[in-house]
Short mmCIF file of C-alpha atoms in Angstrom, two decimals:
data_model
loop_
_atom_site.label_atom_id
_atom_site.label_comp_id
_atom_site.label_asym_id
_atom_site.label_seq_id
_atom_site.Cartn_x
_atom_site.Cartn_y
_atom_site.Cartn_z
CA UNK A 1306 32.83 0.09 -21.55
CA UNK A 1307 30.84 2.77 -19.57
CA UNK A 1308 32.39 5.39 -17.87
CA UNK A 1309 31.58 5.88 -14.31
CA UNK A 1310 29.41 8.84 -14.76
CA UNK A 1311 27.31 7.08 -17.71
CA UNK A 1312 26.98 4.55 -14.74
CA UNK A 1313 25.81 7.10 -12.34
CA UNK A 1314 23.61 8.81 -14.49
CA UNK A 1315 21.84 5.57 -16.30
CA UNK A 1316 18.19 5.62 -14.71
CA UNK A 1317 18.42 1.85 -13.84
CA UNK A 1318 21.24 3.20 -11.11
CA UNK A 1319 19.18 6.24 -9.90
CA UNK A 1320 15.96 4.29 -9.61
CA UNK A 1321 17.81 1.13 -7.67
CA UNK A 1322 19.90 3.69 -5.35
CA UNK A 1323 16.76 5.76 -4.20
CA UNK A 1324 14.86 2.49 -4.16
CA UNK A 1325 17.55 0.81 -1.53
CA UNK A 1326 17.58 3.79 0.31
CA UNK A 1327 13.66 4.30 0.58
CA UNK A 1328 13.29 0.64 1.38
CA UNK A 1329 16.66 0.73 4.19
CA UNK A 1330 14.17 3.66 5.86
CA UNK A 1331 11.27 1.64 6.29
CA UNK A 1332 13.09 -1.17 7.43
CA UNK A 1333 14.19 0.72 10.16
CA UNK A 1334 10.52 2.51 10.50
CA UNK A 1335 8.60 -0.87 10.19
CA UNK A 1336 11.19 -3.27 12.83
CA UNK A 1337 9.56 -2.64 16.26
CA UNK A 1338 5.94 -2.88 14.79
CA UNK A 1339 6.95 -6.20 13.50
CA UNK A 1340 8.01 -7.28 17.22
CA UNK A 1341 5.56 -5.03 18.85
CA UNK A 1342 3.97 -7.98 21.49
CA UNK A 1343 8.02 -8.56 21.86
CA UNK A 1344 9.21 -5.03 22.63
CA UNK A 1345 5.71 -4.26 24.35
CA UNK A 1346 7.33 -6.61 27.28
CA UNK A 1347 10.21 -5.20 27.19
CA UNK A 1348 9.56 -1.66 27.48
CA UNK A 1349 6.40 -2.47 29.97
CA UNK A 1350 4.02 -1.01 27.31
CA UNK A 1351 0.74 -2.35 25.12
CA UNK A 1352 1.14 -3.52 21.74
CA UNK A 1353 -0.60 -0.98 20.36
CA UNK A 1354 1.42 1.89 22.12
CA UNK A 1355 4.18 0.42 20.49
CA UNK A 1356 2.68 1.26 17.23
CA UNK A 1357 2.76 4.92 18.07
CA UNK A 1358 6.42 4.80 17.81
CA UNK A 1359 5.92 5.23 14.02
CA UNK A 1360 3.99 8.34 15.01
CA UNK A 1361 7.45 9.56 16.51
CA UNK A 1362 9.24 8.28 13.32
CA UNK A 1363 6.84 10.17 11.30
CA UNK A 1364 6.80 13.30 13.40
CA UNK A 1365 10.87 13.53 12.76
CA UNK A 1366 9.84 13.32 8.84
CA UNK A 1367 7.43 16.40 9.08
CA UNK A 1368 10.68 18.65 10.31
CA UNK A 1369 12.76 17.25 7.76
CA UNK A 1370 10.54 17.46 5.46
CA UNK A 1371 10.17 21.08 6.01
CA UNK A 1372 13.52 21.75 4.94
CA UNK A 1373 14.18 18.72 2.51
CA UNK A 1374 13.74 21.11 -1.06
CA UNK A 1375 15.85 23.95 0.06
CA UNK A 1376 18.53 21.01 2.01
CA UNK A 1377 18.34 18.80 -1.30
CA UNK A 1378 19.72 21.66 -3.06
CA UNK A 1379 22.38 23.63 -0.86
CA UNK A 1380 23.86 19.66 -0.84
CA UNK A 1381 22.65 17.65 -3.97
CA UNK A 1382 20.42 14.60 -3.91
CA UNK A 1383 23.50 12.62 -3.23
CA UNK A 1384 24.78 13.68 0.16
CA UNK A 1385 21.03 14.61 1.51
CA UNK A 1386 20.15 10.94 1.19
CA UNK A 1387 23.94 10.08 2.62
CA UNK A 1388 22.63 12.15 5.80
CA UNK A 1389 19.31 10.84 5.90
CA UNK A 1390 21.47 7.02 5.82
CA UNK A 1391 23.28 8.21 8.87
CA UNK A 1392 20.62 9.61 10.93
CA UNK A 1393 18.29 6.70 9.87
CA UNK A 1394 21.51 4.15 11.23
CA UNK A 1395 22.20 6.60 14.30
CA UNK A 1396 18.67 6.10 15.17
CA UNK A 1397 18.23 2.25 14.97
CA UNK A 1398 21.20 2.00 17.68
CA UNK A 1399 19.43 4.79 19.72
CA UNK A 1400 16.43 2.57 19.26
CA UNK A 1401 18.24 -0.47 21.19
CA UNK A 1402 18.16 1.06 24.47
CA UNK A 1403 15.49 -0.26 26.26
CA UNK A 1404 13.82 2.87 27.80
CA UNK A 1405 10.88 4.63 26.96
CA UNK A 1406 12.76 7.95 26.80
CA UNK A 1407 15.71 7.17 24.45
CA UNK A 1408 13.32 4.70 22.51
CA UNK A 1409 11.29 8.21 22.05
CA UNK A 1410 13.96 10.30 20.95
CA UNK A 1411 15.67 7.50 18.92
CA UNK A 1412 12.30 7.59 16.83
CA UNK A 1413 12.42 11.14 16.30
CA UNK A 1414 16.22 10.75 14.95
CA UNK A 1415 15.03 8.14 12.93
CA UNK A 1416 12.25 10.18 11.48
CA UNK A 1417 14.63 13.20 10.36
CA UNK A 1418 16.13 10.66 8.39
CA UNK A 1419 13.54 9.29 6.63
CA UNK A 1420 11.85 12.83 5.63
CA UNK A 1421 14.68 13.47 3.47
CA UNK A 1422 14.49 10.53 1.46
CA UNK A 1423 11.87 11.19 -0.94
CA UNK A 1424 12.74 15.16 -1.97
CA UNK A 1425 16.45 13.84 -3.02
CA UNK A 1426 14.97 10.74 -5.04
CA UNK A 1427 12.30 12.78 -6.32
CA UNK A 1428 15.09 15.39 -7.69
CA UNK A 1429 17.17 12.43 -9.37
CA UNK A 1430 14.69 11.09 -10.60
CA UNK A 1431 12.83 13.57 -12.64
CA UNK A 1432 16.50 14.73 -13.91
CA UNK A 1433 17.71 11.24 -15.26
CA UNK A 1434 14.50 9.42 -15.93
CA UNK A 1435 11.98 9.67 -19.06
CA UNK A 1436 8.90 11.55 -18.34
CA UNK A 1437 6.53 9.16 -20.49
CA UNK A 1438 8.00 6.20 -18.03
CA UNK A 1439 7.70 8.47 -14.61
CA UNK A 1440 4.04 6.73 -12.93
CA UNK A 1441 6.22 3.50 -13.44
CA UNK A 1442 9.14 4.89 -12.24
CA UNK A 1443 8.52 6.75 -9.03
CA UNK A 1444 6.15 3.37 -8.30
CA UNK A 1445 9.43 1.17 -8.59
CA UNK A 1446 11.50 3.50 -6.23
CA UNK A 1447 8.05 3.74 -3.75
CA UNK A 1448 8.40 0.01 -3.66
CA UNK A 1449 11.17 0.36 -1.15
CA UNK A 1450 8.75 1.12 1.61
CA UNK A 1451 6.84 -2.41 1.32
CA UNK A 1452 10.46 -4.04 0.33
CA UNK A 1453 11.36 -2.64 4.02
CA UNK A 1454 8.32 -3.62 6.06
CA UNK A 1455 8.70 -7.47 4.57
CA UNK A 1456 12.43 -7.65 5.80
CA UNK A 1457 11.58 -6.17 8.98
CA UNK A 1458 8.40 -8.94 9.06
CA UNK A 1459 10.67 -11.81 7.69
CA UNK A 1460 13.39 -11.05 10.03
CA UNK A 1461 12.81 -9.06 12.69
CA UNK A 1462 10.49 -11.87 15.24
CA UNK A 1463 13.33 -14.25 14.18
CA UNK A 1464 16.07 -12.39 15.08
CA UNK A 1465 13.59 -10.97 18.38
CA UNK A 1466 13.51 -15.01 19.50
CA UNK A 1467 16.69 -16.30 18.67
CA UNK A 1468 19.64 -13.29 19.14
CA UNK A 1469 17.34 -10.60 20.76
CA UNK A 1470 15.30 -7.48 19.55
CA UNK A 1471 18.42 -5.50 19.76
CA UNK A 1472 20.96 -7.24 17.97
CA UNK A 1473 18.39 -6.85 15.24
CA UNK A 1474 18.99 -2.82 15.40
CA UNK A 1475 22.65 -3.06 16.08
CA UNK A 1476 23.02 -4.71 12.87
CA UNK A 1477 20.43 -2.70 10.84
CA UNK A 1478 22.59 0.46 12.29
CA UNK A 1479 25.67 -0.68 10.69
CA UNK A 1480 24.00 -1.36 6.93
CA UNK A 1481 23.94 2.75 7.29
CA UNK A 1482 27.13 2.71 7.08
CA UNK A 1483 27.83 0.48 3.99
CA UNK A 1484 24.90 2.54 2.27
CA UNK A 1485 26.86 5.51 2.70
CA UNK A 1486 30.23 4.13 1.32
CA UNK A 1487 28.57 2.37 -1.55
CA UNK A 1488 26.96 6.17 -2.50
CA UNK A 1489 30.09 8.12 -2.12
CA UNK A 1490 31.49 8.03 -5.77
CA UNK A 1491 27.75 9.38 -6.97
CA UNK A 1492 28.47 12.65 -5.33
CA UNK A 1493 30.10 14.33 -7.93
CA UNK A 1494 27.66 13.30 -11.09
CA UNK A 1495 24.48 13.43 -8.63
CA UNK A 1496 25.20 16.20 -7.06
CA UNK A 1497 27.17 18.83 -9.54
CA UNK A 1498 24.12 21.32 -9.86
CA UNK A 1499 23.58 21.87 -6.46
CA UNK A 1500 23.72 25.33 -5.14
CA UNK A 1501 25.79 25.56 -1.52
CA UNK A 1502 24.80 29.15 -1.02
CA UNK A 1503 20.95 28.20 -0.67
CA UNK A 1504 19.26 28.85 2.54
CA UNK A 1505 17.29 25.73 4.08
CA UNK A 1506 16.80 26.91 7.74
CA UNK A 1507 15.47 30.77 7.17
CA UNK A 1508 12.16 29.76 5.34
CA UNK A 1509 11.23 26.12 6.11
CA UNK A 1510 7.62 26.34 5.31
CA UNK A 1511 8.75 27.20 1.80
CA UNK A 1512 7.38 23.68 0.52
CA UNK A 1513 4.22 23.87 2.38
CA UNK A 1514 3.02 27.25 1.18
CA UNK A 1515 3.91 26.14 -2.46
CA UNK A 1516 1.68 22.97 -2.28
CA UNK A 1517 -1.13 24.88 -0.80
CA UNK A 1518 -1.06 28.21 -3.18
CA UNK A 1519 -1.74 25.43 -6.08
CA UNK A 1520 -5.29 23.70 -5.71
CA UNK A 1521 -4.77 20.48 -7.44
CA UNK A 1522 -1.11 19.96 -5.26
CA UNK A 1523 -3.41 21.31 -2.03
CA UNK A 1524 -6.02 18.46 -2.34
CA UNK A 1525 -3.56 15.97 -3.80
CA UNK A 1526 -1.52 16.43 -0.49
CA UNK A 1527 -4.97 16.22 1.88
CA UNK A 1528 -5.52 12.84 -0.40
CA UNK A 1529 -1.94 11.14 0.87
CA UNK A 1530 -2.92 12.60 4.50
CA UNK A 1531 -6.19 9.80 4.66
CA UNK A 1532 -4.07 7.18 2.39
CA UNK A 1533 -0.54 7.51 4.97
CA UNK A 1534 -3.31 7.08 8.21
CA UNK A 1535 -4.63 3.79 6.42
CA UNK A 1536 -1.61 2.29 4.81
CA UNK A 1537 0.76 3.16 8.06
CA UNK A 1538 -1.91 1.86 10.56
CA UNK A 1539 -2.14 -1.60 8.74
CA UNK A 1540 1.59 -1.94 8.43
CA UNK A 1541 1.95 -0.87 11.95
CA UNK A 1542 -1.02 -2.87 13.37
CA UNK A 1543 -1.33 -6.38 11.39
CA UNK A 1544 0.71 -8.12 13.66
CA UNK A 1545 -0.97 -6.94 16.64
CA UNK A 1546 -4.16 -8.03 15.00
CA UNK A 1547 -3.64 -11.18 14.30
CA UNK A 1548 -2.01 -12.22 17.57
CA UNK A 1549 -4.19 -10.91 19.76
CA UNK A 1550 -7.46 -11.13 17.79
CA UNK A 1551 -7.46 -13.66 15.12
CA UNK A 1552 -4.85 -16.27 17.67
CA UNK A 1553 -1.84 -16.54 15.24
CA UNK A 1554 1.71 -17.07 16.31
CA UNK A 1555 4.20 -14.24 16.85
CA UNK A 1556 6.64 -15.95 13.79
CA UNK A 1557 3.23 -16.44 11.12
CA UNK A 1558 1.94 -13.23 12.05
CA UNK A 1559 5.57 -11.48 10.93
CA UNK A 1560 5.44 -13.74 7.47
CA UNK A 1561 2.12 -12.48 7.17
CA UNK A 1562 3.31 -9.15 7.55
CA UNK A 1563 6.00 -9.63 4.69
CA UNK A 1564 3.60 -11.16 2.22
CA UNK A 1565 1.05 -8.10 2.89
CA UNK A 1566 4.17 -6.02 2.11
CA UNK A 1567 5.30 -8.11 -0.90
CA UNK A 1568 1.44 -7.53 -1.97
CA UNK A 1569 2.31 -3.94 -1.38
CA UNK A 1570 5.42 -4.12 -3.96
CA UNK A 1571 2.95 -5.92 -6.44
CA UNK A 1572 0.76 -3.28 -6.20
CA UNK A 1573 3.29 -0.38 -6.83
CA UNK A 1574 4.10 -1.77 -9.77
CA UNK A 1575 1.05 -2.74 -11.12
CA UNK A 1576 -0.80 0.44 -10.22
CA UNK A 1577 1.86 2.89 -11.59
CA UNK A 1578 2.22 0.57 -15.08
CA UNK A 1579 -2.08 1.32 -15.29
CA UNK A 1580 -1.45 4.84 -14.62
CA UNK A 1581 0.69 5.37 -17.58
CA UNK A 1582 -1.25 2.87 -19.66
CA UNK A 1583 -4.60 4.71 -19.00
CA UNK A 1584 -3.00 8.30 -19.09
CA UNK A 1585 -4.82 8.75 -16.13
CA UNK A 1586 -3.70 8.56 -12.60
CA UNK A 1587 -6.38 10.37 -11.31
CA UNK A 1588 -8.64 7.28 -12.44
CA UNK A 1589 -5.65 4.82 -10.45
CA UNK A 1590 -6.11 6.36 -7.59
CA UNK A 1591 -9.96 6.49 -7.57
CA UNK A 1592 -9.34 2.56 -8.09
CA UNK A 1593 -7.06 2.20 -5.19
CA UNK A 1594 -8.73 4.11 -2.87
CA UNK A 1595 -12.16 2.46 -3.51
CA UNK A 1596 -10.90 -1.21 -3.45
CA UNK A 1597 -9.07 0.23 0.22
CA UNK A 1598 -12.82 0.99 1.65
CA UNK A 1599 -13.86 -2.38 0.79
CA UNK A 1600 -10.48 -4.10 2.08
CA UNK A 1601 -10.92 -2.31 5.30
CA UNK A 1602 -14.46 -3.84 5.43
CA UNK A 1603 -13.76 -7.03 5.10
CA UNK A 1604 -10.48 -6.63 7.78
CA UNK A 1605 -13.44 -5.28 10.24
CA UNK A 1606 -15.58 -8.45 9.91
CA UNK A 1607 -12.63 -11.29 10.92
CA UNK A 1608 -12.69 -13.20 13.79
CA UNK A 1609 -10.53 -16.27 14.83
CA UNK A 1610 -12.86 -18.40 13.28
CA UNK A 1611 -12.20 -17.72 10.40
CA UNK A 1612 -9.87 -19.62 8.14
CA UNK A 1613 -5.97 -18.69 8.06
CA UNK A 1614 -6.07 -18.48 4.37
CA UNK A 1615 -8.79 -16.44 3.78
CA UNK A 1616 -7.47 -14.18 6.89
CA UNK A 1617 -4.25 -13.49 4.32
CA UNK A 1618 -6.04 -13.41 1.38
CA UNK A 1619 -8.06 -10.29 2.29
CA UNK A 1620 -4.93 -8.76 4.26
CA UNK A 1621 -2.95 -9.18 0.84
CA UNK A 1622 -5.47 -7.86 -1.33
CA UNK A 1623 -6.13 -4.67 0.90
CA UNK A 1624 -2.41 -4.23 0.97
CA UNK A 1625 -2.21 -4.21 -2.77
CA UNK A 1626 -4.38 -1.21 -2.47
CA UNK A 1627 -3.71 0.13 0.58
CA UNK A 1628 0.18 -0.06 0.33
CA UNK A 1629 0.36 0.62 -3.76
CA UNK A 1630 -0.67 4.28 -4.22
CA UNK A 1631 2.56 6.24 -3.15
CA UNK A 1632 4.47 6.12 -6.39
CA UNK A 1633 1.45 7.18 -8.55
CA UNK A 1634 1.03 9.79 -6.20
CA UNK A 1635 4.77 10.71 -6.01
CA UNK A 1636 4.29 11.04 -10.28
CA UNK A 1637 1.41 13.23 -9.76
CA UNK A 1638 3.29 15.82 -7.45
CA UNK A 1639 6.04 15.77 -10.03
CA UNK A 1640 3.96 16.13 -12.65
CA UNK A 1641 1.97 19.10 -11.33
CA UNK A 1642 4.99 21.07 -9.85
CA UNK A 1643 7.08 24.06 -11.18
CA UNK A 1644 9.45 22.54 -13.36
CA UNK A 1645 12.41 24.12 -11.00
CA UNK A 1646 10.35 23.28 -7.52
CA UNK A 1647 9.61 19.30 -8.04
CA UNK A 1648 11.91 18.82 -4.76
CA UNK A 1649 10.17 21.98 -2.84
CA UNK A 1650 6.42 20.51 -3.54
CA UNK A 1651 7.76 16.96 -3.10
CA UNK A 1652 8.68 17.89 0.77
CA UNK A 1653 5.53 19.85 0.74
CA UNK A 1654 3.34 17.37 0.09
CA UNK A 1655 5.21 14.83 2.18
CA UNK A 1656 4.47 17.44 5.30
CA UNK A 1657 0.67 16.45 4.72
CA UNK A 1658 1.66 12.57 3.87
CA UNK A 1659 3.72 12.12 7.22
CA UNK A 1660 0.93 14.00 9.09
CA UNK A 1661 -1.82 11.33 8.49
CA UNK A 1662 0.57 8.91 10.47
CA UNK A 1663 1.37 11.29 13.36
CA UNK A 1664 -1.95 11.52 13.70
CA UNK A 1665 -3.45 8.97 12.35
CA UNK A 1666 -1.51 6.31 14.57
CA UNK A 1667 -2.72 7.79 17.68
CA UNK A 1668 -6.16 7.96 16.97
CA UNK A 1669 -6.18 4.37 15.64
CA UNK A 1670 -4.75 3.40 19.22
CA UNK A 1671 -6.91 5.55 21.02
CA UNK A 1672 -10.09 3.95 19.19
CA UNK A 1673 -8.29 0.56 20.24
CA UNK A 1674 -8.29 1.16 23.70
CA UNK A 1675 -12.44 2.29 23.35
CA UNK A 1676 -13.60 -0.40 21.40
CA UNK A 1677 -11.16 -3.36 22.73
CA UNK A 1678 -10.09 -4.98 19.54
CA UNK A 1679 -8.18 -4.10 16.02
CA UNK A 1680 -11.02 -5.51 13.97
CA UNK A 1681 -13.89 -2.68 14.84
CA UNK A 1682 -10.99 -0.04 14.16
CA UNK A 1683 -9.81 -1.06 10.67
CA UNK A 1684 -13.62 -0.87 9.95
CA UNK A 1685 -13.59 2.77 10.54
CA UNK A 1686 -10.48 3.00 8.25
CA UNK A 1687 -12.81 2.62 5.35
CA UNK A 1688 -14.90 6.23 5.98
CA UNK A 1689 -11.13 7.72 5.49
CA UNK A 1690 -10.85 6.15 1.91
CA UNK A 1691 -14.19 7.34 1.45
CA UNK A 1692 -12.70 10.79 2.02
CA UNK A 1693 -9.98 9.90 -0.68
CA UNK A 1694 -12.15 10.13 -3.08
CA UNK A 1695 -13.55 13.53 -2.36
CA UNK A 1696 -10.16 15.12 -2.24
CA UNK A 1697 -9.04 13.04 -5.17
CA UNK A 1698 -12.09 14.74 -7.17
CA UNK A 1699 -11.38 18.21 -5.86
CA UNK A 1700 -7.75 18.05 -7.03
CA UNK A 1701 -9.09 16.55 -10.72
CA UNK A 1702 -11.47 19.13 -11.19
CA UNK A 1703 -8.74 22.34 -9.85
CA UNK A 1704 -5.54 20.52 -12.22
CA UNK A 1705 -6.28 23.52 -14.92
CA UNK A 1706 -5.97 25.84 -12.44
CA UNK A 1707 -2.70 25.27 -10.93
CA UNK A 1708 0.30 27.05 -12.01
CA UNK A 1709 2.86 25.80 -14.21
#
């Protein structure tokens, strides 16, 4: 029988802990977009403004990213993603309240939590897993982002039309809770090399200045910048799309939205197995973001005559794409960091990642409320895959530069 710390430390554990965690953050990210025409009553808004509160979610992850290397280590990957649990939780409650105020700072709350998910599992998981298996790896745990978004589309317009939109959040906030309880024994096996004496508020652009002193990790991170814009903009705009353009129902609109999120998972997988198989994830990539451009295409050419099933189709293919890169990225940043800074260049990078969406999502409104419909602006979502690419090549051709 296996003791509890061969439990803690088997790499099954570590990748399904920071995969729950990763996927309990989106879920919390991803719920409003999922009810947006909903909540846009509600709070006396437009569907699309709704979508901006990921913008707000995402804007909380920049600051905690910030400080999410030096933070991971003064507490150990354990508690940091115990904290980000309980801010994630305090911010769904916050989220109830049906003002425009408190639903703004709620978002923000929210957002701290969810930028210190990925430098703790990042930390784990290069300590307990193999590094011939990590593209695969990091892909599995990066599968709790889609995992989220189709919970929150499976149950979030059900539980908007039956119970309420808030009941929804009350009972999201109190899965923080269990999350936190179930990690508590980890704490001493996860988190026994941490170092309590290090500083995390003095230098917060420690990460940042790391990331952009190294070529390949600078163009890598300006690469998830134009992926987060597109893959956060169709997660936080497909239901609005296919209400209001392409006449679906609230309810088939939301299952659409978990089956381009199950696409999503498929895609994680699938893309980080080819990365290891080809030894080459700067090839993956090039493949993801080129079948994104033509995905986004496609999206721009629908109209409500056009039949449901081919409507999904395309939505699930671009998602498979669109959704799948973030654990073959995620391997990449490991793989080109310091050996001893994986969880500094991992919030680094992420300060780029979560700045395509605080950006991104406004802009993608914005160009909503100019051209009138969501079609016309997923169309110009393809020129920023385009972009992908020349970033992506930059950061292939500077790899031999960057320090080891």
């Amino acid at each position: 029988m296996k003791t509890p710390g061969e439990i803690a430390h088997h790499p099954f554990a570590v990748m399904f802990s920071t995969t729950l965690v990763l996927a309990y953050a989106s879920l919390i990210a991803l719920y409003p977009a999922a009810i947006a025409p909903e909540l846009a009553q509600s709070l006396g808004v437009s569907s699309s403004a709704v979508g901006l509160q990921l913008s707000l979610i995402f804007g909380g992850a920049i600051l905690s990213s910030l400080i999410g290397g030096p933070l991971t280590r003064r507490l150990g990957p354990c508690r940091t993603s115990q904290l980000s649990l309980g801010l994630l939780g305090s911010g769904a409650l916050f989220l109830s309240v049906p003002t425009l105020p408190s639903f703004a700072i709620a978002s923000l709350v929210a957002g701290l939590g969810y930028g210190l998910t990925n430098p703790a599992a990042s930390l784990l998981l290069v300590r307990f897993t193999p590094s011939q298996h990590r593209g695969l790896i990091f892909s599995i745990k990066q599968t709790g982002v889609p995992l989220g978004g189709v919970l929150a589309g499976a149950t979030a317009p059900l539980i908007a039309v039956t119970l309420g939109w808030q009941t929804g959040l009350w009972l999201y906030g109190a899965l923080a809770v269990v999350g936190i309880l179930l990690l508590q024994p980890n704490t001493s096996y996860w988190d026994d090399q941490r170092t309590p004496g290090t500083p995390w508020l003095s230098r917060p652009f420690t990460g940042v200045a790391l990331v952009w002193q190294q070529p390949s990790l600078r163009y890598v991170a300006l690469l998830s910048l134009c992926f987060a814009t597109i893959q956060l903009s169709i997660s936080a705009f497909t239901v609005a799309l296919l209400v209001e353009d392409i006449a679906f129902s609230l309810v088939d609109a939301g299952l659409v939205m978990s089956a381009l999120q199950v696409s999503g998972v498929l895609g994680r997988i699938t893309w980080g197995w080819l990365g290891d198989q080809l030894g080459s994830r700067f090839l993956t990539l090039l493949i993801i973001a080129a079948t994104t451009a033509l995905g986004c295409m496609l999206i721009a050419s629908m109209s409500a005559s056009w039949p449901n099933i081919l409507v999904v189709t395309i939505l699930c293919l671009t998602g498979f794409a669109s959704l799948g890169w973030n654990g073959v990225f995620m391997a990449e940043v490991a793989q080109l960091s310091p050996t001893n800074r994986v969880a500094d260049a991992a919030g680094g990078c992420l300060v780029f990642t979560y700045s395509g969406v605080l950006f991104g999502l406004p802009l993608f409104a914005s160009l909503h409320a100019w051209l009138g419909n969501y079609p016309s602006v997923f169309g110009l979502l393809s020129g920023l895959a385009l972009a992908s690419i020349g970033f992506l090549w930059l950061a292939h051709s500077n790899r031999h530069t960057s320090t080891s």
